[in-house]
Every structure is written in structure tokens, then in C-alpha cells.
mmCIF file with all atom_site columns, C-alpha atoms in Angstrom:
data_model
loop_
_atom_site.group_PDB
_atom_site.id
_atom_site.type_symbol
_atom_site.label_atom_id
_atom_site.label_alt_id
_atom_site.label_comp_id
_atom_site.label_asym_id
_atom_site.label_entity_id
_atom_site.label_seq_id
_atom_site.pdbx_PDB_ins_code
_atom_site.Cartn_x
_atom_site.Cartn_y
_atom_site.Cartn_z
_atom_site.occupancy
_atom_site.B_iso_or_equiv
_atom_site.pdbx_formal_charge
_atom_site.auth_seq_id
_atom_site.auth_comp_id
_atom_site.auth_asym_id
_atom_site.auth_atom_id
_atom_site.pdbx_PDB_model_num
ATOM 1   C CA . MET A 1 1   ? -124.951 -36.181 86.777  1.00 71.00 ? 1   MET A CA 1
ATOM 2   C CA . SER A 1 2   ? -124.344 -39.660 85.678  1.00 88.00 ? 2   SER A CA 1
ATOM 3   C CA . GLU A 1 3   ? -121.128 -41.312 84.778  1.00 89.00 ? 3   GLU A CA 1
ATOM 4   C CA . GLN A 1 4   ? -122.241 -41.442 81.190  1.00 89.00 ? 4   GLN A CA 1
ATOM 5   C CA . GLN A 1 5   ? -122.773 -37.714 81.239  1.00 89.00 ? 5   GLN A CA 1
ATOM 6   C CA . HIS A 1 6   ? -119.377 -37.242 82.877  1.00 89.00 ? 6   HIS A CA 1
ATOM 7   C CA . LEU A 1 7   ? -117.782 -39.330 80.190  1.00 89.00 ? 7   LEU A CA 1
ATOM 8   C CA . GLN A 1 8   ? -119.605 -37.452 77.483  1.00 92.00 ? 8   GLN A CA 1
ATOM 9   C CA . GLU A 1 9   ? -118.593 -34.204 79.080  1.00 91.00 ? 9   GLU A CA 1
ATOM 10  C CA . LEU A 1 10  ? -115.020 -35.479 79.342  1.00 91.00 ? 10  LEU A CA 1
ATOM 11  C CA . ASP A 1 11  ? -115.062 -36.508 75.657  1.00 91.00 ? 11  ASP A CA 1
ATOM 12  C CA . HIS A 1 12  ? -116.503 -33.184 74.795  1.00 93.00 ? 12  HIS A CA 1
ATOM 13  C CA . LEU A 1 13  ? -113.766 -31.425 76.818  1.00 93.00 ? 13  LEU A CA 1
ATOM 14  C CA . LYS A 1 14  ? -111.110 -33.634 75.195  1.00 94.00 ? 14  LYS A CA 1
ATOM 15  C CA . THR A 1 15  ? -112.492 -32.645 71.801  1.00 94.00 ? 15  THR A CA 1
ATOM 16  C CA . LEU A 1 16  ? -112.380 -29.001 72.844  1.00 94.00 ? 16  LEU A CA 1
ATOM 17  C CA . VAL A 1 17  ? -108.815 -29.448 74.102  1.00 95.00 ? 17  VAL A CA 1
ATOM 18  C CA . GLU A 1 18  ? -107.882 -31.124 70.789  1.00 95.00 ? 18  GLU A CA 1
ATOM 19  C CA . VAL A 1 19  ? -109.538 -28.303 68.817  1.00 95.00 ? 19  VAL A CA 1
ATOM 20  C CA . GLU A 1 20  ? -107.667 -25.760 70.980  1.00 95.00 ? 20  GLU A CA 1
ATOM 21  C CA . LYS A 1 21  ? -104.385 -27.648 70.452  1.00 95.00 ? 21  LYS A CA 1
ATOM 22  C CA . GLN A 1 22  ? -104.964 -27.572 66.677  1.00 96.00 ? 22  GLN A CA 1
ATOM 23  C CA . ARG A 1 23  ? -105.853 -23.897 66.880  1.00 95.00 ? 23  ARG A CA 1
ATOM 24  C CA . ASN A 1 24  ? -102.738 -23.263 68.993  1.00 95.00 ? 24  ASN A CA 1
ATOM 25  C CA . SER A 1 25  ? -100.679 -25.233 66.482  1.00 94.00 ? 25  SER A CA 1
ATOM 26  C CA . ARG A 1 26  ? -102.086 -23.153 63.617  1.00 95.00 ? 26  ARG A CA 1
ATOM 27  C CA . ASN A 1 27  ? -101.537 -19.980 65.629  1.00 95.00 ? 27  ASN A CA 1
ATOM 28  C CA . GLU A 1 28  ? -97.955  -21.023 66.421  1.00 95.00 ? 28  GLU A CA 1
ATOM 29  C CA . LYS A 1 29  ? -97.363  -21.783 62.714  1.00 96.00 ? 29  LYS A CA 1
ATOM 30  C CA . ALA A 1 30  ? -98.945  -18.450 61.783  1.00 96.00 ? 30  ALA A CA 1
ATOM 31  C CA . ALA A 1 31  ? -96.835  -16.768 64.478  1.00 95.00 ? 31  ALA A CA 1
ATOM 32  C CA . LEU A 1 32  ? -93.683  -18.451 63.076  1.00 95.00 ? 32  LEU A CA 1
ATOM 33  C CA . ASP A 1 33  ? -94.680  -17.406 59.557  1.00 94.00 ? 33  ASP A CA 1
ATOM 34  C CA . LEU A 1 34  ? -95.305  -13.861 60.792  1.00 95.00 ? 34  LEU A CA 1
ATOM 35  C CA . LYS A 1 35  ? -91.979  -13.898 62.690  1.00 95.00 ? 35  LYS A CA 1
ATOM 36  C CA . SER A 1 36  ? -90.227  -15.139 59.543  1.00 95.00 ? 36  SER A CA 1
ATOM 37  C CA . GLU A 1 37  ? -91.950  -12.448 57.474  1.00 95.00 ? 37  GLU A CA 1
ATOM 38  C CA . TYR A 1 38  ? -91.086  -9.863  60.151  1.00 95.00 ? 38  TYR A CA 1
ATOM 39  C CA . ASP A 1 39  ? -87.451  -11.076 60.183  1.00 95.00 ? 39  ASP A CA 1
ATOM 40  C CA . ASN A 1 40  ? -87.316  -10.784 56.364  1.00 96.00 ? 40  ASN A CA 1
ATOM 41  C CA . ILE A 1 41  ? -88.895  -7.320  56.424  1.00 96.00 ? 41  ILE A CA 1
ATOM 42  C CA . ASN A 1 42  ? -86.628  -6.329  59.317  1.00 96.00 ? 42  ASN A CA 1
ATOM 43  C CA . PHE A 1 43  ? -83.568  -7.577  57.379  1.00 97.00 ? 43  PHE A CA 1
ATOM 44  C CA . GLU A 1 44  ? -84.663  -5.684  54.239  1.00 97.00 ? 44  GLU A CA 1
ATOM 45  C CA . ASN A 1 45  ? -85.313  -2.567  56.329  1.00 97.00 ? 45  ASN A CA 1
ATOM 46  C CA . LYS A 1 46  ? -81.870  -2.850  57.935  1.00 97.00 ? 46  LYS A CA 1
ATOM 47  C CA . ILE A 1 47  ? -80.339  -3.022  54.431  1.00 97.00 ? 47  ILE A CA 1
ATOM 48  C CA . LYS A 1 48  ? -82.457  -0.042  53.355  1.00 97.00 ? 48  LYS A CA 1
ATOM 49  C CA . ILE A 1 49  ? -81.453  1.875   56.505  1.00 97.00 ? 49  ILE A CA 1
ATOM 50  C CA . THR A 1 50  ? -77.776  1.065   55.898  1.00 97.00 ? 50  THR A CA 1
ATOM 51  C CA . ASN A 1 51  ? -78.085  2.217   52.270  1.00 97.00 ? 51  ASN A CA 1
ATOM 52  C CA . LEU A 1 52  ? -79.947  5.346   53.345  1.00 97.00 ? 52  LEU A CA 1
ATOM 53  C CA . LYS A 1 53  ? -77.244  6.109   55.932  1.00 96.00 ? 53  LYS A CA 1
ATOM 54  C CA . LYS A 1 54  ? -74.610  5.715   53.190  1.00 96.00 ? 54  LYS A CA 1
ATOM 55  C CA . GLU A 1 55  ? -76.657  7.987   50.917  1.00 95.00 ? 55  GLU A CA 1
ATOM 56  C CA . ILE A 1 56  ? -77.023  10.537  53.729  1.00 95.00 ? 56  ILE A CA 1
ATOM 57  C CA . ASP A 1 57  ? -73.252  10.385  54.321  1.00 93.00 ? 57  ASP A CA 1
ATOM 58  C CA . THR A 1 58  ? -72.688  10.917  50.597  1.00 93.00 ? 58  THR A CA 1
ATOM 59  C CA . TYR A 1 59  ? -75.080  13.887  50.525  1.00 91.00 ? 59  TYR A CA 1
ATOM 60  C CA . GLN A 1 60  ? -73.503  15.343  53.664  1.00 91.00 ? 60  GLN A CA 1
ATOM 61  C CA . SER A 1 61  ? -70.083  14.988  52.052  1.00 90.00 ? 61  SER A CA 1
ATOM 62  C CA . LEU A 1 62  ? -71.382  16.563  48.841  1.00 88.00 ? 62  LEU A CA 1
ATOM 63  C CA . ASN A 1 63  ? -73.032  19.318  50.873  1.00 87.00 ? 63  ASN A CA 1
ATOM 64  C CA . THR A 1 64  ? -69.775  20.014  52.691  1.00 87.00 ? 64  THR A CA 1
ATOM 65  C CA . THR A 1 65  ? -67.947  20.042  49.356  1.00 84.00 ? 65  THR A CA 1
ATOM 66  C CA . SER A 1 66  ? -70.655  22.303  47.888  1.00 86.00 ? 66  SER A CA 1
ATOM 67  C CA . GLU A 1 67  ? -70.436  24.654  50.866  1.00 86.00 ? 67  GLU A CA 1
ATOM 68  C CA . LYS A 1 68  ? -66.654  24.769  50.439  1.00 83.00 ? 68  LYS A CA 1
ATOM 69  C CA . THR A 1 69  ? -67.018  25.317  46.698  1.00 88.00 ? 69  THR A CA 1
ATOM 70  C CA . ILE A 1 70  ? -69.664  28.009  47.283  1.00 88.00 ? 70  ILE A CA 1
ATOM 71  C CA . SER A 1 71  ? -67.391  29.668  49.829  1.00 89.00 ? 71  SER A CA 1
ATOM 72  C CA . ASP A 1 72  ? -64.464  29.507  47.384  1.00 92.00 ? 72  ASP A CA 1
ATOM 73  C CA . LEU A 1 73  ? -66.664  30.926  44.620  1.00 91.00 ? 73  LEU A CA 1
ATOM 74  C CA . LYS A 1 74  ? -67.881  33.725  46.911  1.00 93.00 ? 74  LYS A CA 1
ATOM 75  C CA . SER A 1 75  ? -64.257  34.578  47.724  1.00 94.00 ? 75  SER A CA 1
ATOM 76  C CA . GLU A 1 76  ? -63.357  34.461  44.042  1.00 94.00 ? 76  GLU A CA 1
ATOM 77  C CA . ILE A 1 77  ? -66.319  36.694  43.144  1.00 95.00 ? 77  ILE A CA 1
ATOM 78  C CA . LEU A 1 78  ? -65.340  39.169  45.872  1.00 96.00 ? 78  LEU A CA 1
ATOM 79  C CA . GLN A 1 79  ? -61.776  39.166  44.517  1.00 97.00 ? 79  GLN A CA 1
ATOM 80  C CA . HIS A 1 80  ? -63.112  39.831  41.000  1.00 96.00 ? 80  HIS A CA 1
ATOM 81  C CA . ILE A 1 81  ? -65.278  42.673  42.313  1.00 96.00 ? 81  ILE A CA 1
ATOM 82  C CA . HIS A 1 82  ? -62.223  44.121  44.065  1.00 97.00 ? 82  HIS A CA 1
ATOM 83  C CA . ASN A 1 83  ? -60.133  43.729  40.901  1.00 97.00 ? 83  ASN A CA 1
ATOM 84  C CA . ASN A 1 84  ? -62.886  45.312  38.803  1.00 96.00 ? 84  ASN A CA 1
ATOM 85  C CA . THR A 1 85  ? -63.052  48.270  41.174  1.00 96.00 ? 85  THR A CA 1
ATOM 86  C CA . GLN A 1 86  ? -59.275  48.666  40.973  1.00 97.00 ? 86  GLN A CA 1
ATOM 87  C CA . ASN A 1 87  ? -59.415  48.372  37.192  1.00 96.00 ? 87  ASN A CA 1
ATOM 88  C CA . GLU A 1 88  ? -62.189  50.965  37.025  1.00 96.00 ? 88  GLU A CA 1
ATOM 89  C CA . ASN A 1 89  ? -60.061  53.310  39.135  1.00 96.00 ? 89  ASN A CA 1
ATOM 90  C CA . ILE A 1 90  ? -57.041  52.692  36.897  1.00 96.00 ? 90  ILE A CA 1
ATOM 91  C CA . VAL A 1 91  ? -59.156  53.261  33.773  1.00 96.00 ? 91  VAL A CA 1
ATOM 92  C CA . SER A 1 92  ? -60.558  56.461  35.270  1.00 96.00 ? 92  SER A CA 1
ATOM 93  C CA . THR A 1 93  ? -57.053  57.687  36.115  1.00 97.00 ? 93  THR A CA 1
ATOM 94  C CA . LEU A 1 94  ? -55.801  56.764  32.637  1.00 96.00 ? 94  LEU A CA 1
ATOM 95  C CA . LYS A 1 95  ? -58.777  58.560  31.054  1.00 96.00 ? 95  LYS A CA 1
ATOM 96  C CA . LEU A 1 96  ? -57.939  61.697  33.014  1.00 97.00 ? 96  LEU A CA 1
ATOM 97  C CA . GLU A 1 97  ? -54.256  61.412  32.082  1.00 97.00 ? 97  GLU A CA 1
ATOM 98  C CA . ASN A 1 98  ? -55.168  60.887  28.430  1.00 96.00 ? 98  ASN A CA 1
ATOM 99  C CA . GLU A 1 99  ? -57.589  63.816  28.441  1.00 96.00 ? 99  GLU A CA 1
ATOM 100 C CA . THR A 1 100 ? -54.850  66.002  29.930  1.00 97.00 ? 100 THR A CA 1
ATOM 101 C CA . LYS A 1 101 ? -52.354  64.753  27.326  1.00 96.00 ? 101 LYS A CA 1
ATOM 102 C CA . ILE A 1 102 ? -54.873  65.373  24.543  1.00 96.00 ? 102 ILE A CA 1
ATOM 103 C CA . THR A 1 103 ? -55.541  68.890  25.827  1.00 96.00 ? 103 THR A CA 1
ATOM 104 C CA . ASN A 1 104 ? -51.796  69.577  26.039  1.00 96.00 ? 104 ASN A CA 1
ATOM 105 C CA . LEU A 1 105 ? -51.239  68.131  22.564  1.00 95.00 ? 105 LEU A CA 1
ATOM 106 C CA . LYS A 1 106 ? -54.044  70.303  21.165  1.00 95.00 ? 106 LYS A CA 1
ATOM 107 C CA . LYS A 1 107 ? -52.381  73.346  22.733  1.00 95.00 ? 107 LYS A CA 1
ATOM 108 C CA . GLU A 1 108 ? -49.032  72.258  21.295  1.00 94.00 ? 108 GLU A CA 1
ATOM 109 C CA . ILE A 1 109 ? -50.628  71.713  17.869  1.00 94.00 ? 109 ILE A CA 1
ATOM 110 C CA . ASP A 1 110 ? -52.204  75.182  18.073  1.00 91.00 ? 110 ASP A CA 1
ATOM 111 C CA . THR A 1 111 ? -48.802  76.621  18.958  1.00 92.00 ? 111 THR A CA 1
ATOM 112 C CA . TYR A 1 112 ? -47.129  74.792  16.058  1.00 88.00 ? 112 TYR A CA 1
ATOM 113 C CA . GLN A 1 113 ? -49.902  75.849  13.691  1.00 90.00 ? 113 GLN A CA 1
ATOM 114 C CA . SER A 1 114 ? -49.421  79.427  14.791  1.00 87.00 ? 114 SER A CA 1
ATOM 115 C CA . LEU A 1 115 ? -45.649  79.085  14.380  1.00 85.00 ? 115 LEU A CA 1
ATOM 116 C CA . ASN A 1 116 ? -46.172  77.429  11.013  1.00 82.00 ? 116 ASN A CA 1
ATOM 117 C CA . THR A 1 117 ? -48.414  80.246  9.875   1.00 83.00 ? 117 THR A CA 1
ATOM 118 C CA . THR A 1 118 ? -45.780  82.711  11.059  1.00 81.00 ? 118 THR A CA 1
ATOM 119 C CA . SER A 1 119 ? -43.076  80.657  9.335   1.00 82.00 ? 119 SER A CA 1
ATOM 120 C CA . GLU A 1 120 ? -45.086  80.531  6.134   1.00 82.00 ? 120 GLU A CA 1
ATOM 121 C CA . LYS A 1 121 ? -45.505  84.279  6.310   1.00 81.00 ? 121 LYS A CA 1
ATOM 122 C CA . THR A 1 122 ? -41.812  84.738  7.046   1.00 86.00 ? 122 THR A CA 1
ATOM 123 C CA . ILE A 1 123 ? -40.862  82.349  4.246   1.00 85.00 ? 123 ILE A CA 1
ATOM 124 C CA . SER A 1 124 ? -43.174  84.193  1.864   1.00 87.00 ? 124 SER A CA 1
ATOM 125 C CA . ASP A 1 125 ? -41.656  87.517  2.955   1.00 90.00 ? 125 ASP A CA 1
ATOM 126 C CA . LEU A 1 126 ? -38.150  86.092  2.507   1.00 90.00 ? 126 LEU A CA 1
ATOM 127 C CA . LYS A 1 127 ? -39.058  84.779  -0.960  1.00 91.00 ? 127 LYS A CA 1
ATOM 128 C CA . SER A 1 128 ? -40.342  88.213  -1.923  1.00 92.00 ? 128 SER A CA 1
ATOM 129 C CA . GLU A 1 129 ? -37.206  89.826  -0.518  1.00 93.00 ? 129 GLU A CA 1
ATOM 130 C CA . ILE A 1 130 ? -35.003  87.325  -2.372  1.00 93.00 ? 130 ILE A CA 1
ATOM 131 C CA . GLN A 1 131 ? -36.943  87.997  -5.593  1.00 95.00 ? 131 GLN A CA 1
ATOM 132 C CA . GLN A 1 132 ? -36.413  91.699  -4.991  1.00 95.00 ? 132 GLN A CA 1
ATOM 133 C CA . HIS A 1 133 ? -32.666  91.110  -4.455  1.00 95.00 ? 133 HIS A CA 1
ATOM 134 C CA . ILE A 1 134 ? -32.514  89.001  -7.618  1.00 94.00 ? 134 ILE A CA 1
ATOM 135 C CA . HIS A 1 135 ? -34.325  91.765  -9.501  1.00 96.00 ? 135 HIS A CA 1
ATOM 136 C CA . ASN A 1 136 ? -31.978  94.337  -7.993  1.00 95.00 ? 136 ASN A CA 1
ATOM 137 C CA . ASN A 1 137 ? -28.976  92.162  -8.806  1.00 95.00 ? 137 ASN A CA 1
ATOM 138 C CA . THR A 1 138 ? -30.167  91.836  -12.375 1.00 94.00 ? 138 THR A CA 1
ATOM 139 C CA . GLN A 1 139 ? -30.637  95.613  -12.607 1.00 96.00 ? 139 GLN A CA 1
ATOM 140 C CA . ASN A 1 140 ? -27.227  96.129  -11.034 1.00 94.00 ? 140 ASN A CA 1
ATOM 141 C CA . GLU A 1 141 ? -25.680  93.698  -13.485 1.00 94.00 ? 141 GLU A CA 1
ATOM 142 C CA . ASN A 1 142 ? -27.330  95.578  -16.314 1.00 94.00 ? 142 ASN A CA 1
ATOM 143 C CA . ILE A 1 143 ? -26.080  98.887  -14.891 1.00 94.00 ? 143 ILE A CA 1
ATOM 144 C CA . VAL A 1 144 ? -22.604  97.419  -14.432 1.00 95.00 ? 144 VAL A CA 1
ATOM 145 C CA . SER A 1 145 ? -22.693  96.059  -17.937 1.00 93.00 ? 145 SER A CA 1
ATOM 146 C CA . THR A 1 146 ? -23.836  99.443  -19.283 1.00 94.00 ? 146 THR A CA 1
ATOM 147 C CA . LEU A 1 147 ? -21.189  101.240 -17.232 1.00 94.00 ? 147 LEU A CA 1
ATOM 148 C CA . LYS A 1 148 ? -18.579  98.834  -18.516 1.00 94.00 ? 148 LYS A CA 1
ATOM 149 C CA . LEU A 1 149 ? -19.594  99.537  -22.051 1.00 93.00 ? 149 LEU A CA 1
ATOM 150 C CA . GLU A 1 150 ? -19.574  103.255 -21.374 1.00 92.00 ? 150 GLU A CA 1
ATOM 151 C CA . ASN A 1 151 ? -16.173  102.991 -19.723 1.00 93.00 ? 151 ASN A CA 1
ATOM 152 C CA . GLU A 1 152 ? -14.806  100.938 -22.551 1.00 92.00 ? 152 GLU A CA 1
ATOM 153 C CA . THR A 1 153 ? -16.195  103.441 -24.971 1.00 92.00 ? 153 THR A CA 1
ATOM 154 C CA . LYS A 1 154 ? -14.636  106.320 -23.002 1.00 90.00 ? 154 LYS A CA 1
ATOM 155 C CA . ILE A 1 155 ? -11.321  104.455 -22.803 1.00 90.00 ? 155 ILE A CA 1
ATOM 156 C CA . THR A 1 156 ? -11.436  103.806 -26.505 1.00 89.00 ? 156 THR A CA 1
ATOM 157 C CA . ASN A 1 157 ? -12.312  107.435 -27.182 1.00 89.00 ? 157 ASN A CA 1
ATOM 158 C CA . LEU A 1 158 ? -9.550   108.604 -24.929 1.00 84.00 ? 158 LEU A CA 1
ATOM 159 C CA . LYS A 1 159 ? -7.035   106.426 -26.711 1.00 83.00 ? 159 LYS A CA 1
ATOM 160 C CA . LYS A 1 160 ? -7.855   108.020 -29.985 1.00 73.00 ? 160 LYS A CA 1
#
């Protein structure tokens, strides 16, 4: 190989080196652009992750509050069920007491109705008896009056 060929080869290699340098420069710029884009995306993702963590914390807090509220509501419902059962027992007892009172009152009413009927009969009998006494008294008064007249007449006749 001649010197001319060596020089041409050297020029050609220099050109290749220059092309590679330019390619490397473009690749470095592209790599910097990609790194910048990655850094931006990474920064945005970190913000998103932070916000998501806050949201998760909020939901966990709400979940805990909900679980507590659900537990409180379950306890309250159980208390209401217990109270309802007690109230049903009280109502049942009161119904029985009232039925007994009603039965006793019906018996008492029957007794008073029977007594009233007896009283009405007795009152009616007494009225009849009183009417009879009044009639008798009237007859007796008439007899007394007649006897008085007879006596007066006898006295007058005796005086003569």
C-alpha cells in the first residue's frame, strides 16, 4: 500500500471518526433529552405517588372510621333488638294482665247486673207492698172515719 493510499485511508478513518463523534454527540444530546424527560416523568410520578399515598391514607382513615361507625351501628341495632324483645315481653305481660282484668271486670259486671236485677225485683216488690200499705191505710182511715161517725152518732144518741 502506498503512502497515498495510507493517507486516503487515514482521511477516510478521520471522516469516520468525525461521523462517529457527531453521532456520539447526537446520541449524548438524545440521552440528555431522554434523561431530562425521564427526570420530568420521574418527578411527576413521585408527585402522583405522594398524592396516591395521601389518598390511600385518607381512605384507610375513612375505612377505619366506617368500621368504627359500622361497629357502633351494629351495637346500636343489637341494643334495639334487645329493647324490642323486652318491650314485646312487657306488652305480652300487659296483654295478659289486661285480659285477666277484663275477665274479672266482666264477672263483676255480671254480679252487679244480677244484683241489680234482684234489686229491681226487690224495689218492685217493695213498691207493691208500699202501695198495698197505702191502700190499707186509706181503707183504715175510711174505717176509722166511719167508726168515728158511728161513735159520734152513738154519743149523740146516748146524750138524748
